[in-house]
DNA sequence: GTATAAAATTGATATTTATCAATTATAGTG
DNA sequence: CACTATAATTGATAAATATCAATTTTATAC
């Protein structure tokens, strides 16, 4: 239960680190966690004190393996990762994609080890937050605890939205819901929601959606023919969001704020 | 942010309630939350103080509606519920089933309102835990906070297992994974894992798994013909767990503890 | 740059699953 | 108990998707 991580004495001075984090984490989901409005200067230093920067991961590097002991939660700073579980027949099943500002490892707190592996899809850097330290700190800072609970709740909420996605019957409904989901997540981090790069392969997408690669490829082609999107390899442009939403057949993923609000009411 | 619930003065005496809860919650997931080993007698009273018993729900009664403001998390004491979201075309999509000892409402903490509705599948009773009180109490009791985080993490973990289920390609893989999942959950609560009653309709199952009702029905028939299960209406007997697991094609849901352990190691 | 490997696309076919329609079984109600 | 509505099953057919095979494109290594 002792953490070796914070015994690292070669770390740069707090103040400098903090400054960098403050700037870079502007659109990060940990932003709320790291820098609640009400937090005081000394509290902020305490929090900064427990956050580590991992050295960047290269494509296909693992952030953690299946079954590895849980020590920290991670926030994607840049790049992206996929999480996956091994299946009986030696294949892997992709369980999620993690974009900048999103969290990894929350599913491991309960059991003490990671139920899935996390692999970088491209050059990726993450922040590491040793959990024992974070938990200790939440006892001192009630706002921090509240933020942590909110973030975990959001994770549960997001997972359930993805279950809605995977519960869809047709391949086109799944793929369009997937694309809208990615689009929304980019938007939430301050990126364009109508134009973005998919870092994951068609194979990963197919695996994740429970479809054959060929089907996914054909759907991409069809969506292009129908003028719904432009897909140049990994470069995606959403050209007709409305129709995509109709195909997805769910009101969960709409980026239109008015719709989202009306949905929230009863 | 004020809670009207605890202003109820007609509630029975603490000590009596506590006793009942202690006995009945033996196999409840809130057991860990309610009654951590290290908790002292007075702390226990404090905790008991914030737990409410709702009056039992009849079949098709709602525990909460979509969009209703979040106030409490709930634990299923007996019976069962389904959660579902409305889709654009006026249909509903089932997002989960909740068996005795399982939690509801954790997905609502972040946004402050319930993203899905919860409806009783049969006569059902739940415990209600007003969240502001719980959160306040965790500040006093570090063990309680730890348990709460563990439970939320477990929820995330469970959701991801279900995503594995829904990501499966074939109908038979989905249904067998579903049955094994239910079986495991019953086992975890101390019920039989080889014989149980499904409280949800075939329609709900199909909806949840992203399949047509007819397909689900046919799969039930096929599984019976193959001697995998016995399905007399809602009464299910698992007759050949090994083959079911092969069909499910994943090692996540195995109830065999040895397999589970070996899986945990890298 | 070329060679090689990996990823993505496309086509043809077989399998699976949804849909439509009808029947049977079950549960709820007066 | 009969009556009604709902749920579940079964069969036939159409539609969707997986699989197999081949090709093209892109990425990576040398």
JSON list of N, CA and C in Angstrom, two decimals, chain B residues 11-70:
[
{"chain": "B", "resi": 11, "resn": "UNK", "atom": "N", "xyz": [-41.06, 8.19, 11.41]},
{"chain": "B", "resi": 11, "resn": "UNK", "atom": "CA", "xyz": [-40.21, 7.02, 11.24]},
{"chain": "B", "resi": 11, "resn": "UNK", "atom": "C", "xyz": [-40.06, 6.26, 12.56]},
{"chain": "B", "resi": 12, "resn": "UNK", "atom": "N", "xyz": [-39.91, 4.97, 12.44]},
{"chain": "B", "resi": 12, "resn": "UNK", "atom": "CA", "xyz": [-39.79, 4.14, 13.63]},
{"chain": "B", "resi": 12, "resn": "UNK", "atom": "C", "xyz": [-38.46, 4.39, 14.33]},
{"chain": "B", "resi": 13, "resn": "UNK", "atom": "N", "xyz": [-38.34, 3.90, 15.52]},
{"chain": "B", "resi": 13, "resn": "UNK", "atom": "CA", "xyz": [-37.13, 4.14, 16.30]},
{"chain": "B", "resi": 13, "resn": "UNK", "atom": "C", "xyz": [-35.91, 3.54, 15.60]},
{"chain": "B", "resi": 14, "resn": "UNK", "atom": "N", "xyz": [-34.83, 4.27, 15.66]},
{"chain": "B", "resi": 14, "resn": "UNK", "atom": "CA", "xyz": [-33.57, 3.86, 15.04]},
{"chain": "B", "resi": 14, "resn": "UNK", "atom": "C", "xyz": [-33.20, 2.42, 15.30]},
{"chain": "B", "resi": 15, "resn": "UNK", "atom": "N", "xyz": [-33.17, 2.09, 16.57]},
{"chain": "B", "resi": 15, "resn": "UNK", "atom": "CA", "xyz": [-32.61, 0.80, 16.96]},
{"chain": "B", "resi": 15, "resn": "UNK", "atom": "C", "xyz": [-33.34, -0.35, 16.28]},
{"chain": "B", "resi": 16, "resn": "UNK", "atom": "N", "xyz": [-34.62, -0.24, 16.23]},
{"chain": "B", "resi": 16, "resn": "UNK", "atom": "CA", "xyz": [-35.42, -1.28, 15.61]},
{"chain": "B", "resi": 16, "resn": "UNK", "atom": "C", "xyz": [-35.09, -1.36, 14.12]},
{"chain": "B", "resi": 17, "resn": "UNK", "atom": "N", "xyz": [-35.15, -0.24, 13.46]},
{"chain": "B", "resi": 17, "resn": "UNK", "atom": "CA", "xyz": [-34.81, -0.19, 12.04]},
{"chain": "B", "resi": 17, "resn": "UNK", "atom": "C", "xyz": [-33.45, -0.83, 11.79]},
{"chain": "B", "resi": 18, "resn": "UNK", "atom": "N", "xyz": [-32.50, -0.42, 12.56]},
{"chain": "B", "resi": 18, "resn": "UNK", "atom": "CA", "xyz": [-31.13, -0.88, 12.37]},
{"chain": "B", "resi": 18, "resn": "UNK", "atom": "C", "xyz": [-31.07, -2.40, 12.43]},
{"chain": "B", "resi": 19, "resn": "UNK", "atom": "N", "xyz": [-31.75, -2.92, 13.40]},
{"chain": "B", "resi": 19, "resn": "UNK", "atom": "CA", "xyz": [-31.73, -4.36, 13.57]},
{"chain": "B", "resi": 19, "resn": "UNK", "atom": "C", "xyz": [-32.26, -5.06, 12.31]},
{"chain": "B", "resi": 20, "resn": "UNK", "atom": "N", "xyz": [-33.38, -4.55, 11.84]},
{"chain": "B", "resi": 20, "resn": "UNK", "atom": "CA", "xyz": [-33.99, -5.14, 10.65]},
{"chain": "B", "resi": 20, "resn": "UNK", "atom": "C", "xyz": [-33.03, -5.05, 9.47]},
{"chain": "B", "resi": 21, "resn": "UNK", "atom": "N", "xyz": [-32.46, -3.88, 9.29]},
{"chain": "B", "resi": 21, "resn": "UNK", "atom": "CA", "xyz": [-31.54, -3.68, 8.18]},
{"chain": "B", "resi": 21, "resn": "UNK", "atom": "C", "xyz": [-30.36, -4.62, 8.26]},
{"chain": "B", "resi": 22, "resn": "UNK", "atom": "N", "xyz": [-29.81, -4.72, 9.45]},
{"chain": "B", "resi": 22, "resn": "UNK", "atom": "CA", "xyz": [-28.65, -5.59, 9.66]},
{"chain": "B", "resi": 22, "resn": "UNK", "atom": "C", "xyz": [-28.93, -7.00, 9.17]},
{"chain": "B", "resi": 23, "resn": "UNK", "atom": "N", "xyz": [-30.10, -7.49, 9.51]},
{"chain": "B", "resi": 23, "resn": "UNK", "atom": "CA", "xyz": [-30.45, -8.86, 9.15]},
{"chain": "B", "resi": 23, "resn": "UNK", "atom": "C", "xyz": [-30.70, -8.97, 7.65]},
{"chain": "B", "resi": 24, "resn": "UNK", "atom": "N", "xyz": [-31.51, -8.07, 7.15]},
{"chain": "B", "resi": 24, "resn": "UNK", "atom": "CA", "xyz": [-31.97, -8.21, 5.78]},
{"chain": "B", "resi": 24, "resn": "UNK", "atom": "C", "xyz": [-30.87, -7.89, 4.77]},
{"chain": "B", "resi": 25, "resn": "UNK", "atom": "N", "xyz": [-29.93, -7.04, 5.13]},
{"chain": "B", "resi": 25, "resn": "UNK", "atom": "CA", "xyz": [-28.93, -6.58, 4.17]},
{"chain": "B", "resi": 25, "resn": "UNK", "atom": "C", "xyz": [-27.69, -7.46, 4.15]},
{"chain": "B", "resi": 26, "resn": "UNK", "atom": "N", "xyz": [-27.80, -8.63, 4.73]},
{"chain": "B", "resi": 26, "resn": "UNK", "atom": "CA", "xyz": [-26.65, -9.51, 4.80]},
{"chain": "B", "resi": 26, "resn": "UNK", "atom": "C", "xyz": [-25.96, -9.70, 3.46]},
{"chain": "B", "resi": 27, "resn": "UNK", "atom": "N", "xyz": [-26.75, -9.93, 2.44]},
{"chain": "B", "resi": 27, "resn": "UNK", "atom": "CA", "xyz": [-26.17, -10.21, 1.13]},
{"chain": "B", "resi": 27, "resn": "UNK", "atom": "C", "xyz": [-26.30, -9.02, 0.18]},
{"chain": "B", "resi": 28, "resn": "UNK", "atom": "N", "xyz": [-26.56, -7.88, 0.76]},
{"chain": "B", "resi": 28, "resn": "UNK", "atom": "CA", "xyz": [-26.78, -6.67, -0.04]},
{"chain": "B", "resi": 28, "resn": "UNK", "atom": "C", "xyz": [-25.44, -6.03, -0.38]},
{"chain": "B", "resi": 29, "resn": "UNK", "atom": "N", "xyz": [-25.38, -5.41, -1.54]},
{"chain": "B", "resi": 29, "resn": "UNK", "atom": "CA", "xyz": [-24.13, -4.77, -1.93]},
{"chain": "B", "resi": 29, "resn": "UNK", "atom": "C", "xyz": [-23.88, -3.56, -1.06]},
{"chain": "B", "resi": 30, "resn": "UNK", "atom": "N", "xyz": [-24.94, -3.03, -0.49]},
{"chain": "B", "resi": 30, "resn": "UNK", "atom": "CA", "xyz": [-24.78, -1.89, 0.40]},
{"chain": "B", "resi": 30, "resn": "UNK", "atom": "C", "xyz": [-24.26, -2.33, 1.75]},
{"chain": "B", "resi": 31, "resn": "UNK", "atom": "N", "xyz": [-24.27, -3.61, 1.98]},
{"chain": "B", "resi": 31, "resn": "UNK", "atom": "CA", "xyz": [-23.77, -4.16, 3.23]},
{"chain": "B", "resi": 31, "resn": "UNK", "atom": "C", "xyz": [-22.38, -3.60, 3.53]},
{"chain": "B", "resi": 32, "resn": "UNK", "atom": "N", "xyz": [-21.53, -3.65, 2.51]},
{"chain": "B", "resi": 32, "resn": "UNK", "atom": "CA", "xyz": [-20.17, -3.11, 2.68]},
{"chain": "B", "resi": 32, "resn": "UNK", "atom": "C", "xyz": [-20.22, -1.62, 2.99]},
{"chain": "B", "resi": 33, "resn": "UNK", "atom": "N", "xyz": [-21.17, -0.97, 2.36]},
{"chain": "B", "resi": 33, "resn": "UNK", "atom": "CA", "xyz": [-21.27, 0.48, 2.52]},
{"chain": "B", "resi": 33, "resn": "UNK", "atom": "C", "xyz": [-21.87, 0.81, 3.88]},
{"chain": "B", "resi": 34, "resn": "UNK", "atom": "N", "xyz": [-22.90, 0.08, 4.23]},
{"chain": "B", "resi": 34, "resn": "UNK", "atom": "CA", "xyz": [-23.62, 0.35, 5.47]},
{"chain": "B", "resi": 34, "resn": "UNK", "atom": "C", "xyz": [-22.82, -0.06, 6.69]},
{"chain": "B", "resi": 35, "resn": "UNK", "atom": "N", "xyz": [-22.23, -1.21, 6.60]},
{"chain": "B", "resi": 35, "resn": "UNK", "atom": "CA", "xyz": [-21.68, -1.82, 7.81]},
{"chain": "B", "resi": 35, "resn": "UNK", "atom": "C", "xyz": [-20.22, -2.24, 7.65]},
{"chain": "B", "resi": 36, "resn": "UNK", "atom": "N", "xyz": [-19.35, -1.29, 7.41]},
{"chain": "B", "resi": 36, "resn": "UNK", "atom": "CA", "xyz": [-17.93, -1.67, 7.34]},
{"chain": "B", "resi": 36, "resn": "UNK", "atom": "C", "xyz": [-17.51, -2.23, 8.70]},
{"chain": "B", "resi": 37, "resn": "UNK", "atom": "N", "xyz": [-16.62, -3.18, 8.66]},
{"chain": "B", "resi": 37, "resn": "UNK", "atom": "CA", "xyz": [-16.21, -3.86, 9.89]},
{"chain": "B", "resi": 37, "resn": "UNK", "atom": "C", "xyz": [-15.75, -2.88, 10.96]},
{"chain": "B", "resi": 38, "resn": "UNK", "atom": "N", "xyz": [-14.99, -1.91, 10.52]},
{"chain": "B", "resi": 38, "resn": "UNK", "atom": "CA", "xyz": [-14.32, -1.04, 11.48]},
{"chain": "B", "resi": 38, "resn": "UNK", "atom": "C", "xyz": [-15.23, 0.02, 12.07]},
{"chain": "B", "resi": 39, "resn": "UNK", "atom": "N", "xyz": [-16.44, 0.06, 11.59]},
{"chain": "B", "resi": 39, "resn": "UNK", "atom": "CA", "xyz": [-17.33, 1.15, 12.01]},
{"chain": "B", "resi": 39, "resn": "UNK", "atom": "C", "xyz": [-17.79, 0.94, 13.46]},
{"chain": "B", "resi": 40, "resn": "UNK", "atom": "N", "xyz": [-17.87, 2.03, 14.17]},
{"chain": "B", "resi": 40, "resn": "UNK", "atom": "CA", "xyz": [-18.23, 1.94, 15.58]},
{"chain": "B", "resi": 40, "resn": "UNK", "atom": "C", "xyz": [-19.75, 2.00, 15.74]},
{"chain": "B", "resi": 41, "resn": "UNK", "atom": "N", "xyz": [-20.20, 1.72, 16.91]},
{"chain": "B", "resi": 41, "resn": "UNK", "atom": "CA", "xyz": [-21.63, 1.68, 17.19]},
{"chain": "B", "resi": 41, "resn": "UNK", "atom": "C", "xyz": [-22.33, 3.00, 16.92]},
{"chain": "B", "resi": 42, "resn": "UNK", "atom": "N", "xyz": [-21.73, 4.08, 17.34]},
{"chain": "B", "resi": 42, "resn": "UNK", "atom": "CA", "xyz": [-22.36, 5.39, 17.14]},
{"chain": "B", "resi": 42, "resn": "UNK", "atom": "C", "xyz": [-22.33, 5.78, 15.66]},
{"chain": "B", "resi": 43, "resn": "UNK", "atom": "N", "xyz": [-21.25, 5.42, 14.99]},
{"chain": "B", "resi": 43, "resn": "UNK", "atom": "CA", "xyz": [-21.16, 5.69, 13.56]},
{"chain": "B", "resi": 43, "resn": "UNK", "atom": "C", "xyz": [-22.25, 4.96, 12.82]},
{"chain": "B", "resi": 44, "resn": "UNK", "atom": "N", "xyz": [-22.48, 3.74, 13.25]},
{"chain": "B", "resi": 44, "resn": "UNK", "atom": "CA", "xyz": [-23.49, 2.92, 12.62]},
{"chain": "B", "resi": 44, "resn": "UNK", "atom": "C", "xyz": [-24.85, 3.56, 12.75]},
{"chain": "B", "resi": 45, "resn": "UNK", "atom": "N", "xyz": [-25.10, 4.12, 13.90]},
{"chain": "B", "resi": 45, "resn": "UNK", "atom": "CA", "xyz": [-26.38, 4.80, 14.10]},
{"chain": "B", "resi": 45, "resn": "UNK", "atom": "C", "xyz": [-26.51, 5.99, 13.17]},
{"chain": "B", "resi": 46, "resn": "UNK", "atom": "N", "xyz": [-25.41, 6.72, 13.02]},
{"chain": "B", "resi": 46, "resn": "UNK", "atom": "CA", "xyz": [-25.41, 7.87, 12.12]},
{"chain": "B", "resi": 46, "resn": "UNK", "atom": "C", "xyz": [-25.79, 7.45, 10.71]},
{"chain": "B", "resi": 47, "resn": "UNK", "atom": "N", "xyz": [-25.21, 6.34, 10.28]},
{"chain": "B", "resi": 47, "resn": "UNK", "atom": "CA", "xyz": [-25.45, 5.86, 8.94]},
{"chain": "B", "resi": 47, "resn": "UNK", "atom": "C", "xyz": [-26.89, 5.41, 8.78]},
{"chain": "B", "resi": 48, "resn": "UNK", "atom": "N", "xyz": [-27.30, 4.63, 9.76]},
{"chain": "B", "resi": 48, "resn": "UNK", "atom": "CA", "xyz": [-28.68, 4.15, 9.74]},
{"chain": "B", "resi": 48, "resn": "UNK", "atom": "C", "xyz": [-29.65, 5.32, 9.68]},
{"chain": "B", "resi": 49, "resn": "UNK", "atom": "N", "xyz": [-29.23, 6.39, 10.32]},
{"chain": "B", "resi": 49, "resn": "UNK", "atom": "CA", "xyz": [-30.06, 7.58, 10.41]},
{"chain": "B", "resi": 49, "resn": "UNK", "atom": "C", "xyz": [-30.44, 8.13, 9.04]},
{"chain": "B", "resi": 50, "resn": "UNK", "atom": "N", "xyz": [-29.60, 7.96, 8.06]},
{"chain": "B", "resi": 50, "resn": "UNK", "atom": "CA", "xyz": [-29.85, 8.58, 6.77]},
{"chain": "B", "resi": 50, "resn": "UNK", "atom": "C", "xyz": [-30.52, 7.64, 5.77]},
{"chain": "B", "resi": 51, "resn": "UNK", "atom": "N", "xyz": [-30.63, 6.37, 6.14]},
{"chain": "B", "resi": 51, "resn": "UNK", "atom": "CA", "xyz": [-31.24, 5.42, 5.21]},
{"chain": "B", "resi": 51, "resn": "UNK", "atom": "C", "xyz": [-32.75, 5.36, 5.39]},
{"chain": "B", "resi": 52, "resn": "UNK", "atom": "N", "xyz": [-33.45, 5.45, 4.28]},
{"chain": "B", "resi": 52, "resn": "UNK", "atom": "CA", "xyz": [-34.90, 5.42, 4.30]},
{"chain": "B", "resi": 52, "resn": "UNK", "atom": "C", "xyz": [-35.39, 4.15, 3.62]},
{"chain": "B", "resi": 53, "resn": "UNK", "atom": "N", "xyz": [-36.52, 3.68, 4.07]},
{"chain": "B", "resi": 53, "resn": "UNK", "atom": "CA", "xyz": [-37.18, 2.58, 3.37]},
{"chain": "B", "resi": 53, "resn": "UNK", "atom": "C", "xyz": [-38.34, 3.15, 2.58]},
{"chain": "B", "resi": 54, "resn": "UNK", "atom": "N", "xyz": [-38.34, 2.91, 1.31]},
{"chain": "B", "resi": 54, "resn": "UNK", "atom": "CA", "xyz": [-39.48, 3.33, 0.50]},
{"chain": "B", "resi": 54, "resn": "UNK", "atom": "C", "xyz": [-40.58, 2.28, 0.65]},
{"chain": "B", "resi": 55, "resn": "UNK", "atom": "N", "xyz": [-41.80, 2.72, 0.45]},
{"chain": "B", "resi": 55, "resn": "UNK", "atom": "CA", "xyz": [-42.88, 1.73, 0.48]},
{"chain": "B", "resi": 55, "resn": "UNK", "atom": "C", "xyz": [-42.75, 0.87, -0.79]},
{"chain": "B", "resi": 56, "resn": "UNK", "atom": "N", "xyz": [-43.11, -0.39, -0.69]},
{"chain": "B", "resi": 56, "resn": "UNK", "atom": "CA", "xyz": [-42.88, -1.31, -1.81]},
{"chain": "B", "resi": 56, "resn": "UNK", "atom": "C", "xyz": [-43.52, -0.83, -3.11]},
{"chain": "B", "resi": 57, "resn": "UNK", "atom": "N", "xyz": [-42.83, -1.10, -4.20]},
{"chain": "B", "resi": 57, "resn": "UNK", "atom": "CA", "xyz": [-43.35, -0.75, -5.52]},
{"chain": "B", "resi": 57, "resn": "UNK", "atom": "C", "xyz": [-44.11, -1.95, -6.10]},
{"chain": "B", "resi": 58, "resn": "UNK", "atom": "N", "xyz": [-45.24, -1.66, -6.71]},
{"chain": "B", "resi": 58, "resn": "UNK", "atom": "CA", "xyz": [-45.95, -2.72, -7.43]},
{"chain": "B", "resi": 58, "resn": "UNK", "atom": "C", "xyz": [-45.35, -2.84, -8.83]},
{"chain": "B", "resi": 59, "resn": "UNK", "atom": "N", "xyz": [-45.64, -3.95, -9.47]},
{"chain": "B", "resi": 59, "resn": "UNK", "atom": "CA", "xyz": [-45.22, -4.16, -10.85]},
{"chain": "B", "resi": 59, "resn": "UNK", "atom": "C", "xyz": [-45.60, -2.95, -11.71]},
{"chain": "B", "resi": 60, "resn": "UNK", "atom": "N", "xyz": [-44.62, -2.48, -12.49]},
{"chain": "B", "resi": 60, "resn": "UNK", "atom": "CA", "xyz": [-44.80, -1.33, -13.40]},
{"chain": "B", "resi": 60, "resn": "UNK", "atom": "C", "xyz": [-44.81, 0.04, -12.72]},
{"chain": "B", "resi": 61, "resn": "UNK", "atom": "N", "xyz": [-44.69, 0.06, -11.39]},
{"chain": "B", "resi": 61, "resn": "UNK", "atom": "CA", "xyz": [-44.50, 1.34, -10.71]},
{"chain": "B", "resi": 61, "resn": "UNK", "atom": "C", "xyz": [-43.11, 1.88, -11.02]},
{"chain": "B", "resi": 62, "resn": "UNK", "atom": "N", "xyz": [-43.02, 3.19, -11.09]},
{"chain": "B", "resi": 62, "resn": "UNK", "atom": "CA", "xyz": [-41.72, 3.82, -11.33]},
{"chain": "B", "resi": 62, "resn": "UNK", "atom": "C", "xyz": [-41.04, 4.20, -10.02]},
{"chain": "B", "resi": 63, "resn": "UNK", "atom": "N", "xyz": [-39.76, 3.91, -9.94]},
{"chain": "B", "resi": 63, "resn": "UNK", "atom": "CA", "xyz": [-38.96, 4.39, -8.82]},
{"chain": "B", "resi": 63, "resn": "UNK", "atom": "C", "xyz": [-38.55, 5.83, -9.09]},
{"chain": "B", "resi": 64, "resn": "UNK", "atom": "N", "xyz": [-38.14, 6.09, -10.33]},
{"chain": "B", "resi": 64, "resn": "UNK", "atom": "CA", "xyz": [-37.93, 7.47, -10.78]},
{"chain": "B", "resi": 64, "resn": "UNK", "atom": "C", "xyz": [-38.13, 7.54, -12.28]},
{"chain": "B", "resi": 65, "resn": "UNK", "atom": "N", "xyz": [-38.41, 8.75, -12.75]},
{"chain": "B", "resi": 65, "resn": "UNK", "atom": "CA", "xyz": [-38.66, 8.98, -14.17]},
{"chain": "B", "resi": 65, "resn": "UNK", "atom": "C", "xyz": [-37.45, 9.61, -14.84]},
{"chain": "B", "resi": 66, "resn": "UNK", "atom": "N", "xyz": [-37.41, 9.58, -16.15]},
{"chain": "B", "resi": 66, "resn": "UNK", "atom": "CA", "xyz": [-36.33, 10.23, -16.89]},
{"chain": "B", "resi": 66, "resn": "UNK", "atom": "C", "xyz": [-36.36, 11.73, -16.60]},
{"chain": "B", "resi": 67, "resn": "UNK", "atom": "N", "xyz": [-35.21, 12.26, -16.25]},
{"chain": "B", "resi": 67, "resn": "UNK", "atom": "CA", "xyz": [-35.12, 13.70, -16.05]},
{"chain": "B", "resi": 67, "resn": "UNK", "atom": "C", "xyz": [-35.47, 14.17, -14.65]},
{"chain": "B", "resi": 68, "resn": "UNK", "atom": "N", "xyz": [-36.00, 13.28, -13.83]},
{"chain": "B", "resi": 68, "resn": "UNK", "atom": "CA", "xyz": [-36.32, 13.69, -12.46]},
{"chain": "B", "resi": 68, "resn": "UNK", "atom": "C", "xyz": [-35.04, 14.04, -11.71]},
{"chain": "B", "resi": 69, "resn": "UNK", "atom": "N", "xyz": [-35.15, 15.00, -10.80]},
{"chain": "B", "resi": 69, "resn": "UNK", "atom": "CA", "xyz": [-33.94, 15.48, -10.13]},
{"chain": "B", "resi": 69, "resn": "UNK", "atom": "C", "xyz": [-33.39, 14.41, -9.20]},
{"chain": "B", "resi": 70, "resn": "UNK", "atom": "N", "xyz": [-32.08, 14.35, -9.21]},
{"chain": "B", "resi": 70, "resn": "UNK", "atom": "CA", "xyz": [-31.39, 13.35, -8.41]},
{"chain": "B", "resi": 70, "resn": "UNK", "atom": "C", "xyz": [-31.35, 13.76, -6.95]}
]
